[in-house]
PDB file of C-alpha atoms in Angstrom:
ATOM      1  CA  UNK W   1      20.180  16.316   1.332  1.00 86.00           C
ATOM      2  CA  UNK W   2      16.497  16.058   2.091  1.00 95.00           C
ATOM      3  CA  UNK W   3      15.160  12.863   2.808  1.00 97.00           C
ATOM      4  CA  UNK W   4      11.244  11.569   2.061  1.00 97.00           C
ATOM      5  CA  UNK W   5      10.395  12.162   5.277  1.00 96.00           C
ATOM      6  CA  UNK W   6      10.906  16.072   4.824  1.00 97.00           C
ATOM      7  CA  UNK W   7       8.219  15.827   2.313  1.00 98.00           C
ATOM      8  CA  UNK W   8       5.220  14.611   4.205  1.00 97.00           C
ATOM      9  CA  UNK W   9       3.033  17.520   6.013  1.00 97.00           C
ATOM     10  CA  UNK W  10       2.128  16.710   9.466  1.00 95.00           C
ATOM     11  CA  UNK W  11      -1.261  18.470  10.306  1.00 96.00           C
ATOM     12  CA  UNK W  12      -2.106  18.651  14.360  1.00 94.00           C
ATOM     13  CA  UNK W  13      -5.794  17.459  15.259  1.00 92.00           C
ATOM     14  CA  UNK W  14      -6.710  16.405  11.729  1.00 91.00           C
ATOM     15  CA  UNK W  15      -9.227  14.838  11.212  1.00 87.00           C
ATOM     16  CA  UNK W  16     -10.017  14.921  15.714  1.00 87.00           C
ATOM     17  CA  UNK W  17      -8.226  16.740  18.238  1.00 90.00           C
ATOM     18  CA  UNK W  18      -5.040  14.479  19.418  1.00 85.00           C
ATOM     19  CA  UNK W  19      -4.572  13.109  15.590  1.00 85.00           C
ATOM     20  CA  UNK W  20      -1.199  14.042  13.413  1.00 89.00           C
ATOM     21  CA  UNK W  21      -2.704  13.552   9.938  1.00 92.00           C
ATOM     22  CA  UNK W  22       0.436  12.800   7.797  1.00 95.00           C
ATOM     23  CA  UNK W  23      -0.700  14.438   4.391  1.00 96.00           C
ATOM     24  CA  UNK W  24       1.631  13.187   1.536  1.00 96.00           C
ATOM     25  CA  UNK W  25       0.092  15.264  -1.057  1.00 97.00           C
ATOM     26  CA  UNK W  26       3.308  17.158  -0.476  1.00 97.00           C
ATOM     27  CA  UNK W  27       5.535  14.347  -1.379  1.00 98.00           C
ATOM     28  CA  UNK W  28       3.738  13.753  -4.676  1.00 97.00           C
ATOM     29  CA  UNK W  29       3.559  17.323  -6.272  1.00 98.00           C
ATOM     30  CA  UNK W  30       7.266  17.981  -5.249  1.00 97.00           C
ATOM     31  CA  UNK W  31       9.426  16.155  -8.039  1.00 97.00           C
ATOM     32  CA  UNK W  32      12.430  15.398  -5.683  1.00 98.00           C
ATOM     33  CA  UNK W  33       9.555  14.311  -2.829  1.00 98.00           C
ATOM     34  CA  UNK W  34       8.056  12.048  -5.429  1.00 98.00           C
ATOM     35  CA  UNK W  35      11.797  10.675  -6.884  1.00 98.00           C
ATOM     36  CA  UNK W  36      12.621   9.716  -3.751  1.00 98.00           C
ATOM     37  CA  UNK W  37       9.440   8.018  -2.420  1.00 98.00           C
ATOM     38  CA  UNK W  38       9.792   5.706  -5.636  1.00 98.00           C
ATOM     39  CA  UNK W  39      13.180   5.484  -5.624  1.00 98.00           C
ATOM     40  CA  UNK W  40      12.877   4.090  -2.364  1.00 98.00           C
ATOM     41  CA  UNK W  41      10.402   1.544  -2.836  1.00 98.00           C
ATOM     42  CA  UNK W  42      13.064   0.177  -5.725  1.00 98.00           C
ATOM     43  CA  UNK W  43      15.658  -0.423  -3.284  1.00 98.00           C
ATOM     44  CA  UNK W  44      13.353  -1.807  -1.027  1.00 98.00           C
ATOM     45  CA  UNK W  45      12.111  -4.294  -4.226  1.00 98.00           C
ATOM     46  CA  UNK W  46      16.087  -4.809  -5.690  1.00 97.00           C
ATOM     47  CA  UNK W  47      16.528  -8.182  -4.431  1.00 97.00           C
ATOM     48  CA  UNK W  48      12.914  -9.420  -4.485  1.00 98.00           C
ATOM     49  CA  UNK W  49      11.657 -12.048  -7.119  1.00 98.00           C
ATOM     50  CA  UNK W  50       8.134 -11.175  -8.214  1.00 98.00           C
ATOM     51  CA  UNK W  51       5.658 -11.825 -11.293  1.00 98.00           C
ATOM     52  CA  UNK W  52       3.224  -8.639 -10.731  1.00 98.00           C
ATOM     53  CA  UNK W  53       2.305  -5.914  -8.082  1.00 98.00           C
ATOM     54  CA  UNK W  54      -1.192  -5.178  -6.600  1.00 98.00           C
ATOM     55  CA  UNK W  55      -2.103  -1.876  -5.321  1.00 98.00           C
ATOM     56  CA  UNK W  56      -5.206  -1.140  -3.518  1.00 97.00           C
ATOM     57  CA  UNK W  57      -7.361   1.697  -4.601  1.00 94.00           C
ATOM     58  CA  UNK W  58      -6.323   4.597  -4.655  1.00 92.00           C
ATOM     59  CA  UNK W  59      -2.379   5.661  -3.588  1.00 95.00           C
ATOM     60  CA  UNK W  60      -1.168   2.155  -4.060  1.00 97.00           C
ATOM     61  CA  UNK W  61      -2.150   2.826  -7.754  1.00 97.00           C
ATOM     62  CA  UNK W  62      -0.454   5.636  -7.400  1.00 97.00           C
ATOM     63  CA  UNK W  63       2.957   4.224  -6.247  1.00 98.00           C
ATOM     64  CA  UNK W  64       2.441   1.031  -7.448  1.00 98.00           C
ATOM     65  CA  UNK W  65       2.079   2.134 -11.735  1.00 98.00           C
ATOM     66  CA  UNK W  66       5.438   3.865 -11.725  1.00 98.00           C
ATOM     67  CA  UNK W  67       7.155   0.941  -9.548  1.00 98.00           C
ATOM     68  CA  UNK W  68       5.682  -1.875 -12.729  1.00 98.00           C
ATOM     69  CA  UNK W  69       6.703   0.632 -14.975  1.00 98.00           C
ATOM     70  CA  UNK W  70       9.903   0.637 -14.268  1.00 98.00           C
ATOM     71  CA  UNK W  71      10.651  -2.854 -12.855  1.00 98.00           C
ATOM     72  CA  UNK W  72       8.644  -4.143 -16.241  1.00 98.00           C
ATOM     73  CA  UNK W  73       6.430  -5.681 -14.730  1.00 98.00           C
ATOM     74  CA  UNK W  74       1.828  -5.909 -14.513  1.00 98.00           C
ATOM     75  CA  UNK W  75       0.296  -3.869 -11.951  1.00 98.00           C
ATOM     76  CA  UNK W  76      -3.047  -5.503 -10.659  1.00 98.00           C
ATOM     77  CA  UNK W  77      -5.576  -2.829  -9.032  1.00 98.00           C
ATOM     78  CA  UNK W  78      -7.512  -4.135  -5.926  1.00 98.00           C
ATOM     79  CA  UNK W  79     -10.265  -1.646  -5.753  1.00 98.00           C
ATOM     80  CA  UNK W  80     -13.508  -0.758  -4.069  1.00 96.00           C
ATOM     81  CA  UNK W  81     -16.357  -3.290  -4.188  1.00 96.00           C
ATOM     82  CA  UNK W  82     -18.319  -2.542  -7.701  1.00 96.00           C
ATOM     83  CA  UNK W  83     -15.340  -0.608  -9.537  1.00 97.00           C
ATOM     84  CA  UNK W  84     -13.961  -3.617 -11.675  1.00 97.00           C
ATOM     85  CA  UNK W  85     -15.916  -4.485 -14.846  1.00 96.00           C
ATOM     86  CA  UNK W  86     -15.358  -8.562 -14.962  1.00 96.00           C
ATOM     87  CA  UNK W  87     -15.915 -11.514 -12.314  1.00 98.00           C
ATOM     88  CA  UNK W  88     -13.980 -10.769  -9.351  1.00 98.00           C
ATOM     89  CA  UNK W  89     -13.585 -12.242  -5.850  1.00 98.00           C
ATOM     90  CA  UNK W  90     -14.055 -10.100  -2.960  1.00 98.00           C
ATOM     91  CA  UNK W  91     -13.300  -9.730   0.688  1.00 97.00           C
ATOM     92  CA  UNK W  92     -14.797  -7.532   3.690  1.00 96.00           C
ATOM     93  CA  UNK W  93     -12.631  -6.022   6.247  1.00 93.00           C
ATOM     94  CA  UNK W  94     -13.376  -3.922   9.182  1.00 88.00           C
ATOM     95  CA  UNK W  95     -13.169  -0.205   9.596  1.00 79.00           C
ATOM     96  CA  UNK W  96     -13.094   1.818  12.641  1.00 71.00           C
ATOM     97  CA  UNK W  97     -16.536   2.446  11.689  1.00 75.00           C
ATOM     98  CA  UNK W  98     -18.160  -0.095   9.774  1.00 83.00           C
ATOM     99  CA  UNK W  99     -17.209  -2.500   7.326  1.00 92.00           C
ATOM    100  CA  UNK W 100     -16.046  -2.062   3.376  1.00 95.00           C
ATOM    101  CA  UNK W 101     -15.183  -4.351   0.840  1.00 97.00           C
ATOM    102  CA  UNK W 102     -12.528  -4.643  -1.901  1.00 98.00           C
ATOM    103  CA  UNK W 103     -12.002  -6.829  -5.195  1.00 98.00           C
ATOM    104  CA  UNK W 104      -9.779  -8.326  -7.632  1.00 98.00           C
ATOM    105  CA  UNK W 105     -10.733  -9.512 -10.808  1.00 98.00           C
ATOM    106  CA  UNK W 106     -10.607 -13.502 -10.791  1.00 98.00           C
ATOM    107  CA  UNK W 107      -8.466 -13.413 -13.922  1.00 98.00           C
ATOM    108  CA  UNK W 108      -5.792 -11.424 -12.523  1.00 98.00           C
ATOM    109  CA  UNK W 109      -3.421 -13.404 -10.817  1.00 98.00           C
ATOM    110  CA  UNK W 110      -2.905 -17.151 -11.495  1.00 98.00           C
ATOM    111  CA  UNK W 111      -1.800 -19.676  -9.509  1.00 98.00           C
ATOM    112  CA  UNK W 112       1.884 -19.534  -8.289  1.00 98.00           C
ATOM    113  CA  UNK W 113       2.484 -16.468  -9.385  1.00 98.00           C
ATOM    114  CA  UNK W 114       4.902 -14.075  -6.678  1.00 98.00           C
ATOM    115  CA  UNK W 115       3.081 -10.523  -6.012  1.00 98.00           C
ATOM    116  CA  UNK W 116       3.791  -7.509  -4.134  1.00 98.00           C
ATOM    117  CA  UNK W 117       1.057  -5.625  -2.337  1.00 98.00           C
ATOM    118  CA  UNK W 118       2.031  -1.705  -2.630  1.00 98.00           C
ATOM    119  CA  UNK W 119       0.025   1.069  -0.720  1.00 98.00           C
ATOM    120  CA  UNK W 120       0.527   4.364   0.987  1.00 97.00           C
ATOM    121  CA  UNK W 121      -0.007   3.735   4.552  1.00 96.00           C
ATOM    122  CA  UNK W 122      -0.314   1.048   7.115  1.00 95.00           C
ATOM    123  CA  UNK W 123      -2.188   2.349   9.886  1.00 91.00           C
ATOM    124  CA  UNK W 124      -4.439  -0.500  11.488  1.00 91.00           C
ATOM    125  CA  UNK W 125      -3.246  -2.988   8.798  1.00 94.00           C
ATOM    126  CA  UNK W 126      -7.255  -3.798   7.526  1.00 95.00           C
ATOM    127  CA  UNK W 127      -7.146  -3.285   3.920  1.00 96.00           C
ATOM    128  CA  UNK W 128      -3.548  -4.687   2.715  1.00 97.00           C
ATOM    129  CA  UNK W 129      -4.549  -7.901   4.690  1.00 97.00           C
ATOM    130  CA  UNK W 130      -7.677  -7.859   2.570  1.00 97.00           C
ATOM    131  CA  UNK W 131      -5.556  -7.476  -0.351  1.00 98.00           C
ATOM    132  CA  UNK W 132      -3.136  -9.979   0.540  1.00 98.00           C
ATOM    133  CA  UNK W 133      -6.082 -12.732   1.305  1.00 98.00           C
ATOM    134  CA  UNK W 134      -7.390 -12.201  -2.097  1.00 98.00           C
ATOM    135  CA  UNK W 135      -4.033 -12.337  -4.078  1.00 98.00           C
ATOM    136  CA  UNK W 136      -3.924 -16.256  -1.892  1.00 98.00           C
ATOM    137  CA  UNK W 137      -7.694 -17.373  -2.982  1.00 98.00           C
ATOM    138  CA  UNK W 138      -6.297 -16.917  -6.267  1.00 98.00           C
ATOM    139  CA  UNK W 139      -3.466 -19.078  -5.953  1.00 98.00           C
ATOM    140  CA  UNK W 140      -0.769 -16.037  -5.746  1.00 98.00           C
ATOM    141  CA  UNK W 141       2.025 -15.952  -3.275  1.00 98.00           C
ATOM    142  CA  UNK W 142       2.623 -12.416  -1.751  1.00 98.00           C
ATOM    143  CA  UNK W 143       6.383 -12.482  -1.278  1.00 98.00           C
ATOM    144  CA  UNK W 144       6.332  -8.023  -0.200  1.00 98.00           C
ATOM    145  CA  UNK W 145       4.706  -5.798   0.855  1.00 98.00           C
ATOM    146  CA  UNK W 146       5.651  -2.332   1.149  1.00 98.00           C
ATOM    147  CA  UNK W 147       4.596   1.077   2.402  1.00 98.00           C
ATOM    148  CA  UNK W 148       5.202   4.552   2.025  1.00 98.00           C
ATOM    149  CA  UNK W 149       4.307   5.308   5.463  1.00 97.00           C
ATOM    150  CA  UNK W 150       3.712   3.102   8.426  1.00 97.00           C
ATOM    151  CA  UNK W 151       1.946   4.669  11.770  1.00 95.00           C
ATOM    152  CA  UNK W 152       3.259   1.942  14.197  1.00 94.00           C
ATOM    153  CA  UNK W 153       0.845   3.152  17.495  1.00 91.00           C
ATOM    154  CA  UNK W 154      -2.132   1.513  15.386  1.00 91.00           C
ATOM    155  CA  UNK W 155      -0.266  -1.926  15.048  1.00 93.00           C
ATOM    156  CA  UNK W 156      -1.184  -2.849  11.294  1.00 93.00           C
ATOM    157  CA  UNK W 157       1.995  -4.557  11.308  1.00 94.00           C
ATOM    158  CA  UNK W 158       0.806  -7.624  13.861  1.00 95.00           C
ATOM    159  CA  UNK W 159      -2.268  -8.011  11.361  1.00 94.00           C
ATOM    160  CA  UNK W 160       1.105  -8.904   8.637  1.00 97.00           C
ATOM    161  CA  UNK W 161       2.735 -10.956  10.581  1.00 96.00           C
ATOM    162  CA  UNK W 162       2.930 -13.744   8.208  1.00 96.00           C
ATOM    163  CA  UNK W 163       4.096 -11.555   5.443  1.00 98.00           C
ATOM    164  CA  UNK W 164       7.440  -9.926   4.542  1.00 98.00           C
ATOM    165  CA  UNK W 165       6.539  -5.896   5.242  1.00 98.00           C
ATOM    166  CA  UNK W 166       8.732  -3.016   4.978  1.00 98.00           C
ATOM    167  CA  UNK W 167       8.077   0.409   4.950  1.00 98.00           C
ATOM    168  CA  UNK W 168      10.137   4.082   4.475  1.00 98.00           C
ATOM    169  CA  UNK W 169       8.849   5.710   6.664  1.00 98.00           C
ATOM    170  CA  UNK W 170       7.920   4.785  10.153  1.00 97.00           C
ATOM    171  CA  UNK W 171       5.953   6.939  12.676  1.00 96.00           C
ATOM    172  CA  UNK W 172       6.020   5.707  16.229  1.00 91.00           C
ATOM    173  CA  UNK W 173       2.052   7.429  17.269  1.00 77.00           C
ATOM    174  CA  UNK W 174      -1.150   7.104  15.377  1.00 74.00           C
TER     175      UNK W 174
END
């Protein structure tokens, strides 16, 4: 029986020489690859109390709709900085080259309410911590989040330290 993990392409010096790119393009347009990648995240979210999840732009959207969907529960996009349509708040994190910015709309999480942060990939940890900073101006409590993927060379995870993080897959390089 084929797990995730057999889904994801690894690509050799992508997008430098000395870089596995882990592509999971293959584990969303294979049916089983996909059923298992959600499944997954369920078990991981079986036992966990929550009011919404928050995914940032754009694969935690795409994880993150079917998991609401089927735990009945709101999904909450964090997306880039100018995407969202109301007030929002906003936060800047760093990039290996630069700086970029993501937002919530300020009506989208109210106070005490339990969320769970979904994306992709944790690589140097950047974004989600963005994510999960903005969920707490708001007054939310982030009691998960998970990952598809997790490449634990870059050490995203120390950036979570506070949080509880989980991920399927985990890749010892970058």
């Amino acid at each position: 029986m084929k797990k995730v993990e057999d889904y994801v392409r690894s690509i050799k010096d992508f997008p430098e020489e000395g870089i596995i790119f882990r592509d999971i393009t293959t584990v969303l347009k294979d049916a089983q690859g996909l059923k298992l990648a959600i499944d997954g995240m369920l078990d991981v979210l079986k036992d966990v109390e929550f009011d919404l999840l928050a995914g940032t732009e754009s694969r935690g959207f795409i994880f993150g709709m079917p998991l609401a969907y089927e735990l009945k529960k709101g999904f909450v996009p964090v997306r880039k900085k100018g995407k969202l349509p109301c007030e929002t708040v906003s936060r800047e994190y760093d990039l290996e080259y630069g700086t970029e910015t993501i937002e919530i709309h300020k009506d989208a999480i109210l106070p005490g309410q339990k969320v769970v942060l979904v994306d992709d990939l944790i690589a140097t940890g950047g974004t989600i911590e963005a994510a999960a900073k903005l969920v707490e101006e708001l007054g939310g409590e982030v009691v998960k989040i998970i990952f598809l993927m997790e490449l634990a060379g870059l050490k995203g995870r120390e950036k979570l330290k506070d949080y509880d993080v989980e991920s399927l897959i985990v890749y010892e390089g970058k």
